[in-house]
mmCIF file of C-alpha atoms and ligand atoms in Angstrom:
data_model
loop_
_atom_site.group_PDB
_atom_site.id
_atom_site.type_symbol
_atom_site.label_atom_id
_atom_site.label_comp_id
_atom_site.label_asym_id
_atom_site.label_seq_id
_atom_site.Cartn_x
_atom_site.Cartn_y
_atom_site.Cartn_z
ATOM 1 C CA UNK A 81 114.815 -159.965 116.285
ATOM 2 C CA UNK A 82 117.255 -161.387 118.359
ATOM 3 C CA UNK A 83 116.755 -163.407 121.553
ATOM 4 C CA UNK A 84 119.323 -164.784 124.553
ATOM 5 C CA UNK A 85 117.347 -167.275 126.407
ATOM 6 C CA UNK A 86 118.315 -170.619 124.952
ATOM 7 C CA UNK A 87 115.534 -173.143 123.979
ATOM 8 C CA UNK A 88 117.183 -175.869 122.277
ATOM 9 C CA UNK A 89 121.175 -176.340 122.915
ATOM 10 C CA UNK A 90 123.028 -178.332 120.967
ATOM 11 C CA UNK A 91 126.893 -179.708 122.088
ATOM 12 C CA UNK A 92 128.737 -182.301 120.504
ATOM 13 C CA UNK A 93 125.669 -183.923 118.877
ATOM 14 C CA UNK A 94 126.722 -187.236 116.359
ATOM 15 C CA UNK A 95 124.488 -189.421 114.722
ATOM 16 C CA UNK A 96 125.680 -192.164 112.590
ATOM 17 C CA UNK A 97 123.849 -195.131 110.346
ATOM 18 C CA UNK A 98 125.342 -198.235 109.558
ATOM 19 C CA UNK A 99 125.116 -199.116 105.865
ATOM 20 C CA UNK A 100 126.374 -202.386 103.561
ATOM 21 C CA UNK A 101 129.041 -199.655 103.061
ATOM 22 C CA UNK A 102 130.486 -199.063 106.023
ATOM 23 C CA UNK A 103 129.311 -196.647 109.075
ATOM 24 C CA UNK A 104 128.170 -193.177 107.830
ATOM 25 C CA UNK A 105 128.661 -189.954 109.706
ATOM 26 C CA UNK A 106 125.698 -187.841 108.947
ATOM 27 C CA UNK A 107 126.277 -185.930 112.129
ATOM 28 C CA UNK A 108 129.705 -185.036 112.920
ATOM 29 C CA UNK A 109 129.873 -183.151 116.516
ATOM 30 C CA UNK A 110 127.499 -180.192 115.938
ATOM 31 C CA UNK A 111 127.000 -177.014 118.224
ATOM 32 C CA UNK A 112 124.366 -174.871 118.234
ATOM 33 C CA UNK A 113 121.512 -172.914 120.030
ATOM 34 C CA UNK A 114 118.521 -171.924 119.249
ATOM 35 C CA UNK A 115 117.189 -169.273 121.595
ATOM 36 C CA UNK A 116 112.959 -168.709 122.152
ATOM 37 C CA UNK A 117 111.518 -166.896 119.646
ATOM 38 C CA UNK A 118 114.495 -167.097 117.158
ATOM 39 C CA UNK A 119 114.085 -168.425 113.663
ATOM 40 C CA UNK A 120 117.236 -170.597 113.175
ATOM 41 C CA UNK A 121 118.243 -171.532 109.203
ATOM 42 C CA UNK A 122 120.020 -174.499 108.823
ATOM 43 C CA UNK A 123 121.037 -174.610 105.016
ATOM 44 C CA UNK A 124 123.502 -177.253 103.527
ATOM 45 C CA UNK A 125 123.299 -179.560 100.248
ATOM 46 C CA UNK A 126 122.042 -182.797 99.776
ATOM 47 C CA UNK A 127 123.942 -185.151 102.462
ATOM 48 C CA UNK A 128 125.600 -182.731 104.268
ATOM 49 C CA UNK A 129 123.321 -183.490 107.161
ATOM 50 C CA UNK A 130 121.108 -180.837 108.375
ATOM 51 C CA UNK A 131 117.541 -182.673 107.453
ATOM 52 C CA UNK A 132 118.981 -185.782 110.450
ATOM 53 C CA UNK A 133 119.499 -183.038 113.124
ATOM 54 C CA UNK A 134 115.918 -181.731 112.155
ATOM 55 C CA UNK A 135 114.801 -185.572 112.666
ATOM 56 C CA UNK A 136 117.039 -185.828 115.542
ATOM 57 C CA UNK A 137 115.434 -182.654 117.875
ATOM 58 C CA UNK A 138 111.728 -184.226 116.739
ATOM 59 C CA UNK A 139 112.727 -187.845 118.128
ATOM 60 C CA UNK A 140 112.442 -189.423 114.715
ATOM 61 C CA UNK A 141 116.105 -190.692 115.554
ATOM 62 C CA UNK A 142 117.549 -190.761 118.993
ATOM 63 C CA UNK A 143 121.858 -188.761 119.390
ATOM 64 C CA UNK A 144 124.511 -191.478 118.638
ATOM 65 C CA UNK A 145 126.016 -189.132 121.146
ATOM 66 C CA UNK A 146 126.449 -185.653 122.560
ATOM 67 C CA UNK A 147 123.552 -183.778 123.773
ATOM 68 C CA UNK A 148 120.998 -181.971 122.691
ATOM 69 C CA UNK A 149 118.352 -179.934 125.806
ATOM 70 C CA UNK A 150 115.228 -178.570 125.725
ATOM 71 C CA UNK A 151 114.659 -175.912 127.582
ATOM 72 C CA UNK A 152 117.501 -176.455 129.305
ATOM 73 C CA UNK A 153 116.763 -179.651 131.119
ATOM 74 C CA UNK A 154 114.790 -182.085 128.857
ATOM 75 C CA UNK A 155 116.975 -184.693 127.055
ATOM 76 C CA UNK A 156 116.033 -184.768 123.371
ATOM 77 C CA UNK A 157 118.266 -186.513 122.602
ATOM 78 C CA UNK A 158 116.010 -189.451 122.152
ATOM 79 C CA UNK A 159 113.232 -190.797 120.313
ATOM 80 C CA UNK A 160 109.797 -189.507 120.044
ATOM 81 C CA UNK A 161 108.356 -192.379 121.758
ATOM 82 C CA UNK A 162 110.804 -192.201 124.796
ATOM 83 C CA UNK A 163 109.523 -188.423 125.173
ATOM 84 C CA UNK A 164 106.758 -187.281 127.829
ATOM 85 C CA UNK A 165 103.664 -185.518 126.309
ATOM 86 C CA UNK A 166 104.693 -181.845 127.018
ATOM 87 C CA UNK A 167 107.939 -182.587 124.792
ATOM 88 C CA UNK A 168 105.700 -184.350 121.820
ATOM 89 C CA UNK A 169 103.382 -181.553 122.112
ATOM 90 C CA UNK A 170 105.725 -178.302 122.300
ATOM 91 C CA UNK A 171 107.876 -179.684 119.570
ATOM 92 C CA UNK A 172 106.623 -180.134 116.411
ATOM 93 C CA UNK A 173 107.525 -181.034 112.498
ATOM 94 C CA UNK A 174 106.056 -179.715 109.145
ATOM 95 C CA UNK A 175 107.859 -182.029 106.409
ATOM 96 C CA UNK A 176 109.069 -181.057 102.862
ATOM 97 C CA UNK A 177 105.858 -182.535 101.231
ATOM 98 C CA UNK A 178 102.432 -181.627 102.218
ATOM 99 C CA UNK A 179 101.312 -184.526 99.943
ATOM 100 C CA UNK A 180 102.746 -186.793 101.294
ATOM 101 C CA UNK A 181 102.542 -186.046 105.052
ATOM 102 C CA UNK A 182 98.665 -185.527 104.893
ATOM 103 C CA UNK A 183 96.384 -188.678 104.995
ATOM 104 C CA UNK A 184 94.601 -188.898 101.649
ATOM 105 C CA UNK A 185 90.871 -190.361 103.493
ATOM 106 C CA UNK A 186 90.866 -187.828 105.901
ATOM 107 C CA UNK A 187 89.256 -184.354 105.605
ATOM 108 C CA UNK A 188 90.942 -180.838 106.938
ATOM 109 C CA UNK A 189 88.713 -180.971 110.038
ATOM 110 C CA UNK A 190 89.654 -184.652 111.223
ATOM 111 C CA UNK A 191 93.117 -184.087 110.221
ATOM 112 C CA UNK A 192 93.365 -180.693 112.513
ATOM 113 C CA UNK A 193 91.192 -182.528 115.027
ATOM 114 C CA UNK A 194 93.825 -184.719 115.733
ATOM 115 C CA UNK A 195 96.569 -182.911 117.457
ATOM 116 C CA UNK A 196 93.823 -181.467 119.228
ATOM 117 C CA UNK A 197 92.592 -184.643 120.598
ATOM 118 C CA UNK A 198 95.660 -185.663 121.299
ATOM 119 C CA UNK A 199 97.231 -182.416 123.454
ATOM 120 C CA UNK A 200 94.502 -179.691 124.441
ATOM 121 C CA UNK A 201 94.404 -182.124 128.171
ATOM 122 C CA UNK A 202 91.224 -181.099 129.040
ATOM 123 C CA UNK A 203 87.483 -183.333 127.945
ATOM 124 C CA UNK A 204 86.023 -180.819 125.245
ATOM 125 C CA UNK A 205 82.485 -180.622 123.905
ATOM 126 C CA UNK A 206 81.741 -180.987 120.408
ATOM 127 C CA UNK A 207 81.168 -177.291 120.015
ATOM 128 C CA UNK A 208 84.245 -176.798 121.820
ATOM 129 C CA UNK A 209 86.392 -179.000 119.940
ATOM 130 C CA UNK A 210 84.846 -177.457 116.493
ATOM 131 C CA UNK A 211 85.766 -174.128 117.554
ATOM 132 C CA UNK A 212 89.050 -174.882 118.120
ATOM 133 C CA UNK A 213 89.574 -176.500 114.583
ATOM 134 C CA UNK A 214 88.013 -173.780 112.691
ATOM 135 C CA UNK A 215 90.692 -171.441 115.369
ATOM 136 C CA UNK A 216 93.369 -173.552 113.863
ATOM 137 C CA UNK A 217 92.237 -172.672 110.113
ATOM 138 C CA UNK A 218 91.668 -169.043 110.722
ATOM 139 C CA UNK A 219 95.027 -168.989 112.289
ATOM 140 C CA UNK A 220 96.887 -169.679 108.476
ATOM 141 C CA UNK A 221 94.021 -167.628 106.905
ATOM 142 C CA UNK A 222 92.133 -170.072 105.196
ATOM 143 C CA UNK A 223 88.236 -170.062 105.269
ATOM 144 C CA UNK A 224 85.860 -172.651 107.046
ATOM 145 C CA UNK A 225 84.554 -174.304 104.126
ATOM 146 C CA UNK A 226 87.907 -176.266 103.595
ATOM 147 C CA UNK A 227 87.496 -177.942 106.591
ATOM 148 C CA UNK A 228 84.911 -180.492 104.772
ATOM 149 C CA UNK A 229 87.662 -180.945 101.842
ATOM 150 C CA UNK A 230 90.140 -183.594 101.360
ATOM 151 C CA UNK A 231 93.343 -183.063 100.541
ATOM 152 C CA UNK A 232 93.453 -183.874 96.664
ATOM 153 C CA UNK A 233 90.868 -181.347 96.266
ATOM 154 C CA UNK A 234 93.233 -178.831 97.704
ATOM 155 C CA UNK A 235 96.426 -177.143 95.826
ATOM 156 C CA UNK A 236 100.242 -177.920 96.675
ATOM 157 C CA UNK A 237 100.549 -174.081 99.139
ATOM 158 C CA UNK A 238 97.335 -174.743 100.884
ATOM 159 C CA UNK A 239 98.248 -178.280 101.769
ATOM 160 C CA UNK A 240 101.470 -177.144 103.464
ATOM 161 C CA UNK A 241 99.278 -174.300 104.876
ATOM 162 C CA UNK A 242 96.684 -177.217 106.800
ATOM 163 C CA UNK A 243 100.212 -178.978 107.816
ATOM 164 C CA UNK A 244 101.729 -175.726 109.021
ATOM 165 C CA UNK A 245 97.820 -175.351 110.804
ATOM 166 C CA UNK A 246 98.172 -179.088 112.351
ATOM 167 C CA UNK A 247 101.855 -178.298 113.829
ATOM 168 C CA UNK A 248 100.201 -175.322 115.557
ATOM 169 C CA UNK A 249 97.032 -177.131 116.447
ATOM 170 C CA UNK A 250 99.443 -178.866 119.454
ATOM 171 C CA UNK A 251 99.833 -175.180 120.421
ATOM 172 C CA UNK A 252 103.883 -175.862 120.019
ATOM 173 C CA UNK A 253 106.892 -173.446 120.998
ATOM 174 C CA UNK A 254 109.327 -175.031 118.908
ATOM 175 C CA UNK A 255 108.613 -176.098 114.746
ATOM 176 C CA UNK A 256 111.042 -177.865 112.593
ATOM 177 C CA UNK A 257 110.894 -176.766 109.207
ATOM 178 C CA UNK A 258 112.101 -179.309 107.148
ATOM 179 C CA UNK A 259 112.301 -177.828 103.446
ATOM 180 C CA UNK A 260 108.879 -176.603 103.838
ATOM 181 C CA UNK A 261 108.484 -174.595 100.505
ATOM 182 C CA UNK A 262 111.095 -176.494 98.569
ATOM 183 C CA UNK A 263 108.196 -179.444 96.698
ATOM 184 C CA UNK A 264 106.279 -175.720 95.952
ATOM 185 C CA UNK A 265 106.155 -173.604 92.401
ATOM 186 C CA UNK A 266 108.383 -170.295 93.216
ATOM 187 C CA UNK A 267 105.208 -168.466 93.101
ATOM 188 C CA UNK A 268 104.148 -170.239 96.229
ATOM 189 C CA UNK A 269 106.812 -170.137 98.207
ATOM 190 C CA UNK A 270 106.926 -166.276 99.123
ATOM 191 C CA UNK A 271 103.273 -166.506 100.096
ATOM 192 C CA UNK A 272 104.153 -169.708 102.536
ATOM 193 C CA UNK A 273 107.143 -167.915 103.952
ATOM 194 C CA UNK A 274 105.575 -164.887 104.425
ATOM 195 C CA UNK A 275 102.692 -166.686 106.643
ATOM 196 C CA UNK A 276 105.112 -168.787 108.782
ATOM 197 C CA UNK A 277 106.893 -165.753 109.372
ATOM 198 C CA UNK A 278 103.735 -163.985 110.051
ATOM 199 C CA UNK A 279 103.236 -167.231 113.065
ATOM 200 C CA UNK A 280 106.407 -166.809 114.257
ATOM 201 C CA UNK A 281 106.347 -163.144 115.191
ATOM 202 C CA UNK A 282 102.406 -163.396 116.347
ATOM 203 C CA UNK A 283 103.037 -165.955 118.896
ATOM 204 C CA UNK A 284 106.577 -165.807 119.621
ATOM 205 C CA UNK A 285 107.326 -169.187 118.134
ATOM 206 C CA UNK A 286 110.964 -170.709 117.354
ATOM 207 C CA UNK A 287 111.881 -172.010 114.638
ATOM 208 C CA UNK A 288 114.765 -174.543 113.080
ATOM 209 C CA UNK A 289 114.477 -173.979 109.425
ATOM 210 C CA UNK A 290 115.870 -175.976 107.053
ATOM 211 C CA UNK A 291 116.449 -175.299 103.458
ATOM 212 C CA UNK A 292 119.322 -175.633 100.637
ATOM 213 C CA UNK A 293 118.002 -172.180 99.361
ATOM 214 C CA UNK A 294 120.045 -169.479 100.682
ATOM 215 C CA UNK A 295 117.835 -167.014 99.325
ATOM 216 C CA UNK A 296 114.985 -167.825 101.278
ATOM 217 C CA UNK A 297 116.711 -167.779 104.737
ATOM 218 C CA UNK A 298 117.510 -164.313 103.974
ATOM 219 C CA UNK A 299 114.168 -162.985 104.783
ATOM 220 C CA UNK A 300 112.990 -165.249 107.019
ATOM 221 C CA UNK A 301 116.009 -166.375 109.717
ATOM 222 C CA UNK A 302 117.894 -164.061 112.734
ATOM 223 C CA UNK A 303 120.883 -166.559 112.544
ATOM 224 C CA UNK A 304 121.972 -168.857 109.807
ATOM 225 C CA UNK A 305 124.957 -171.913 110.075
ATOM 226 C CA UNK A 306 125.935 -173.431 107.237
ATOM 227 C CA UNK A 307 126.372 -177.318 107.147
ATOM 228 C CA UNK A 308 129.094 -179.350 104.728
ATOM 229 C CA UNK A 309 129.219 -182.936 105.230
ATOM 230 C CA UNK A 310 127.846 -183.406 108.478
ATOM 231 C CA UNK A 311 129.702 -179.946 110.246
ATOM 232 C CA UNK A 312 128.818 -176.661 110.977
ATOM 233 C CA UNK A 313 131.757 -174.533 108.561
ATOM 234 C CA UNK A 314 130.080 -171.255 109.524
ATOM 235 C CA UNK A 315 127.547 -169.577 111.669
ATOM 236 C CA UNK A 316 126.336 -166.079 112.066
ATOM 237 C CA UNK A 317 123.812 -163.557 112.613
ATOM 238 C CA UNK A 318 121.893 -163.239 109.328
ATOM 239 C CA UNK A 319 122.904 -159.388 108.552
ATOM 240 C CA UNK A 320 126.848 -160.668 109.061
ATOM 241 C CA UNK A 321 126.193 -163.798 106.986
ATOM 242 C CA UNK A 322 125.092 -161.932 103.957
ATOM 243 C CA UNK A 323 127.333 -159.029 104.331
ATOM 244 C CA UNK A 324 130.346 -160.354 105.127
ATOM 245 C CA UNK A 325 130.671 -164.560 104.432
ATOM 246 C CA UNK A 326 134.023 -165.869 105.251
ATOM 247 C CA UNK A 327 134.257 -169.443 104.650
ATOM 248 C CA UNK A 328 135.105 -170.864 101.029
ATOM 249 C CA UNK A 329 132.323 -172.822 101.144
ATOM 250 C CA UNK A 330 129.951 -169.924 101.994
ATOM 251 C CA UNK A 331 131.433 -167.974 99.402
ATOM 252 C CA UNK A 332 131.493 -170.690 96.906
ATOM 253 C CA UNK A 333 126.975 -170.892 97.922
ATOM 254 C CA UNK A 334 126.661 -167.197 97.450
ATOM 255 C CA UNK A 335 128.648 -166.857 94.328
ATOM 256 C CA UNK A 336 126.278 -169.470 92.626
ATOM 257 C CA UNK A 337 122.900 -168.191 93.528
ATOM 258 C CA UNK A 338 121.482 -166.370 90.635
ATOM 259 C CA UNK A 339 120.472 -163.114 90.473
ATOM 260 C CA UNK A 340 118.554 -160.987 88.058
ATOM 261 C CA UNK A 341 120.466 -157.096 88.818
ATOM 262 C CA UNK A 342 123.979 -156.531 87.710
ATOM 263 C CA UNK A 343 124.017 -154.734 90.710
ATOM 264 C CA UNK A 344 123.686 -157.285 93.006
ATOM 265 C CA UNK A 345 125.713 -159.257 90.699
ATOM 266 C CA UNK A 346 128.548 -156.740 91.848
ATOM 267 C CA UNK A 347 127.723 -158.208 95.532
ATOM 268 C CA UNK A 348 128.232 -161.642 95.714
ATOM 269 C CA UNK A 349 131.436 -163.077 96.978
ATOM 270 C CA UNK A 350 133.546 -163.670 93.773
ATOM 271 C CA UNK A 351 136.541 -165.128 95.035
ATOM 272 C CA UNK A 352 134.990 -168.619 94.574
ATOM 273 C CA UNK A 353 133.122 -170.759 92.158
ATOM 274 C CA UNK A 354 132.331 -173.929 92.357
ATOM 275 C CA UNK A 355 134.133 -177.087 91.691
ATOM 276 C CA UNK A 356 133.921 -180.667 92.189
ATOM 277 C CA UNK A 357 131.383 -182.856 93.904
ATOM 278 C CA UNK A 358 130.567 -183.622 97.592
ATOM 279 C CA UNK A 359 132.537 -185.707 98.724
ATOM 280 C CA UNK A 360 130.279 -189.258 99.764
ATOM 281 C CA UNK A 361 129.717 -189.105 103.878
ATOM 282 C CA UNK A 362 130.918 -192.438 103.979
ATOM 283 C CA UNK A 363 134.371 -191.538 102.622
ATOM 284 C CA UNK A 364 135.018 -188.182 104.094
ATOM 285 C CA UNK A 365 138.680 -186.218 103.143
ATOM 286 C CA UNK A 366 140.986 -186.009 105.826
ATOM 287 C CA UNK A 367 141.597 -182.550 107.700
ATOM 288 C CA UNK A 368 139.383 -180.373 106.378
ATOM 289 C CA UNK A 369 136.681 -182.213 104.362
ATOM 290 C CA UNK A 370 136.076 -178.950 102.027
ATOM 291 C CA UNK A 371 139.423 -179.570 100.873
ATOM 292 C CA UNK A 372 139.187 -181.620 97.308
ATOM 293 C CA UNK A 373 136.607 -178.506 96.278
ATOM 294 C CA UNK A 374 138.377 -175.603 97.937
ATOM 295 C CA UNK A 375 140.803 -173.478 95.651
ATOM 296 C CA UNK A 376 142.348 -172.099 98.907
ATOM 297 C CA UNK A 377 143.533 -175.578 100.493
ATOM 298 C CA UNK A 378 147.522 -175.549 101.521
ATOM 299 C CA UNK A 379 149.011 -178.170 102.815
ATOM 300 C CA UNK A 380 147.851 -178.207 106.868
ATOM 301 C CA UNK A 381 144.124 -178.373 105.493
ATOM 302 C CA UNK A 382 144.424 -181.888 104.223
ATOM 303 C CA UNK A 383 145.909 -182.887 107.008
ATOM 304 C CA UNK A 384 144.440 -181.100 110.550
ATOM 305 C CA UNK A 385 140.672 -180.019 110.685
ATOM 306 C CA UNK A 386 140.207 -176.719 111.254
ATOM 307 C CA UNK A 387 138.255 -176.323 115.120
ATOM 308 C CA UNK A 388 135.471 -173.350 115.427
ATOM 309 C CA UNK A 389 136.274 -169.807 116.120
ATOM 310 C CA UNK A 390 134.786 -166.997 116.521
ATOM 311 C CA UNK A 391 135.754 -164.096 114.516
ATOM 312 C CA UNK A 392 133.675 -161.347 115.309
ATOM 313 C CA UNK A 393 130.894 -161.228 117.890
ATOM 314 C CA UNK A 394 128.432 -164.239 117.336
ATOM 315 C CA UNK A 395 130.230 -165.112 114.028
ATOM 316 C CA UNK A 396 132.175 -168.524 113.830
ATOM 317 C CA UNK A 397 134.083 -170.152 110.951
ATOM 318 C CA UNK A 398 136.172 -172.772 110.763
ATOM 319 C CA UNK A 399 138.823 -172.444 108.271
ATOM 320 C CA UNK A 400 142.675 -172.602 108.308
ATOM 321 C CA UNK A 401 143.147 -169.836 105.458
ATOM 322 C CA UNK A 402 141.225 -167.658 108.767
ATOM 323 C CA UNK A 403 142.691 -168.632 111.751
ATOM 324 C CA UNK A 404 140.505 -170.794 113.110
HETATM 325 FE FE1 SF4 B 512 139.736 -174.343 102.288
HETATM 326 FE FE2 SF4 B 512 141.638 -175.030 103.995
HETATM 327 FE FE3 SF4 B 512 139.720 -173.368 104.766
HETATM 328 FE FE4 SF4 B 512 139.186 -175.939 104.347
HETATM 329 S S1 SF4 B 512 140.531 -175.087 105.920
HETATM 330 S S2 SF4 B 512 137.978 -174.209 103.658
HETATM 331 S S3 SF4 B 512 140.518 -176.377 102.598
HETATM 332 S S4 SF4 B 512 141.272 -172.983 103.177
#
C-alpha cells in the first residue's frame, strides 16, 4: 500500500571516508522519501552504497552533507549519540547477522529487557516488565520458553526473529533493515520476510530495506531505488519497477537473476547482460559512472552525468540513452 505523508526525507545527502587511498564517495547526493507506513527497498551491489545511508538514518555515521529529516523536522543527519531519546527510540536497526549482533552471555529475556529498560519512560514492576518481554516474543510468534535460552542454543531464523523482537521492543515507527535475511539458508528467508511483513502491516511500521536480492524486494517493498556507486540510477513504485525497468543497469540486475520457468524466462529484460566489474568508489568514471559496463554508452555519457527525471508518474531514471 501506498502512503503520502513523508517520514524520512532525504535531499542531497553525501557521506564520504577518508582512506590511505584517497577520499571515497560512498554517498554521492542521494534523494529520497520514505513516507509512514511504506516499506522502502534499497538494493545495490557490494560498494555501491546503500548499507552507509542505512547507517547514516540510524546515527551510526553523521551526513558529510545534505540533509536528511525525520518527521519532517528532526535532523538525522547526525550521530546516534547527538540524538534525543524519542529519535533513538522510534528509529531502530536489525543488522545482517543475528549472530553477531546478539550478546552471546545474555539470555532472550535480558536481551529483550533491554530496550525496554531503556525506552518504555515509565518505573515498571517486575510483573510488569515480564509481561512486556514475553509481549515482545509473542509479537514474532515464538513461545515463552525461549526466553530462558541463549543465543547459541537457538537456530540462525530465530535469532534474527529475537533481533527483529528487540527493534520492536523500543516500540519504533521506523526499522532499518540492513540485509536482514541475506547470512540465512533460502529456506529461511521466506519465513523471516513473511513475519516482518506481517509487523509492518499490523502496526503500520516503515521500513528502509536493504538487500542486493532483487527478488526478495519484490514481495515485500511499495517502492524500490536502485543504487550504483553511491547514486540513485532509478526509482519507482514496485509494480513499475518490475514491469517496466528502464535503466541499463536495472536491466542488466533483472536479466541476471535466475529463474526456474521458461516463462518467466521470456520476462526479464534481455537487452542487457552483464559485463565488467564495479568500478572502485575511490576511482569513479567520469559522466555517467555506469559507463565502462554499459553497452548503450555514446559519447555525452562519458563525459556529462545524466541528472534525475521523472518519466512517468513516481518513476525516475537517470540515463542519457532516456532523456534524462
Ligand atoms: Fe548507459 Fe549512457 Fe545511460 Fe549511463 S547514461 S546508463 S552509459 S546509456
Amino acid at each position: 500500500m501506498s502512503h503520502e505523508e513523508p517520514l524520512v526525507r532525504v535531499e542531497n545527502l553525501c557521506k564520504t571516508f577518508k582512506t590511505n587511498f584517497g577520499t571515497l564517495l560512498a554517498v554521492d547526493n542521494v534523494d529520497f522519501t520514505i513516507n509512514k507506513g511504506e516499506v522502502f527497498g534499497l538494493v545495490g551491489e557490494s560498494g555501491s552504497g546503500k548499507s552507509t545511508i542505512g547507517s547514516m538514518l540510524v546515527g551510526m555515521y553523521n551526513a558529510t552533507s545534505g540533509t536528511a529529516l525525520y518527521r519532517q523536522e528532526h535532523n538525522i543527519g547526525i550521530k546516534h549519540s547527538e540524538r534525543s531519546k524519542w529519535l533513538k527510540q522510534d528509529i531502530q536497526l536489525v543488522f545482517q547477522d543475528p549472530g553477531s549482533s546478539l550478546n552471546p552471555r545474555k539470555s532472550v529475556r535480558q536481551i529483550l529487557g533491554v530496550p525496554i529498560d531503556l525506552f518504555s519512560g515509565e518505573k515498571l514492576t517486575y510483573q510488569e516488565r515480564n509481561h512486556r518481554i514475553e509481549a515482545s516474543l509473542a509479537r514474532i510468534g515464538l513461545p515463552p520458553e525461549y526466553l530462558d535460552k541463549y543465543p547459541r542454543s537457538i537456530g540462525g531464523g530465530e535469532k534474527q526473529l529475537i533481533c527483529v523482537a528487540r527493534a520492536l521492543s523500543a516500540n519504533p515507527s521506523f526499522i532499518v533493515l540492513d540485509e536482514p535475511t541475506s547470512a540465512l539458508d533460502v529456506s529461511i528467508q521466506a519465513k523471516i520476510t513473511n513475519k516482518l511483513l506481517e509487523l509492518q502491516q499490523k502496526d503500520n511500521l516503515s521500513y528502509l530495506f536493504i538487500t542486493h536480492n532483487l527478488c526478495l524486494v519484490r514481495n515485500i517493498c511499495d517502492r524500490i531505488a536502485i543504487m550504483y556507486l553511491g547514486k540513485i540510477c532509478e526509482m519507482a513504485p514496485t509494480q513499475s519497477f518490475f514491469n517496466n525497468p528502464l535503466h541499463p543497469y536495472t536491466q542488466m540486475l533483472l536479466a541476471s537473476i535466475p529463474v526456474l520457468a521458461e516463462e518467466e524466462e521470456k520476462l526479464k529484460p534481455q537487452r542487457i547482460r552483464s559485463t565488467g566489474e564495479i568500478p572502485s568508489p575511490l576511482n569513479k568514471p567520469k559522466g555517467c559512472s555506469f559507463h565502462p559496463r554499459c553497452p548503450h554508452k555514446n559519447d555525452i555519457c562519458t563525459q556529462i552525468e545524466p541528472q534525475m527525471a521523472e518519466l512517468s508518474p513516481n518513476h525516475f531514471v537517470s540515463c542519457h540513452l532516456l532523456g534524462a
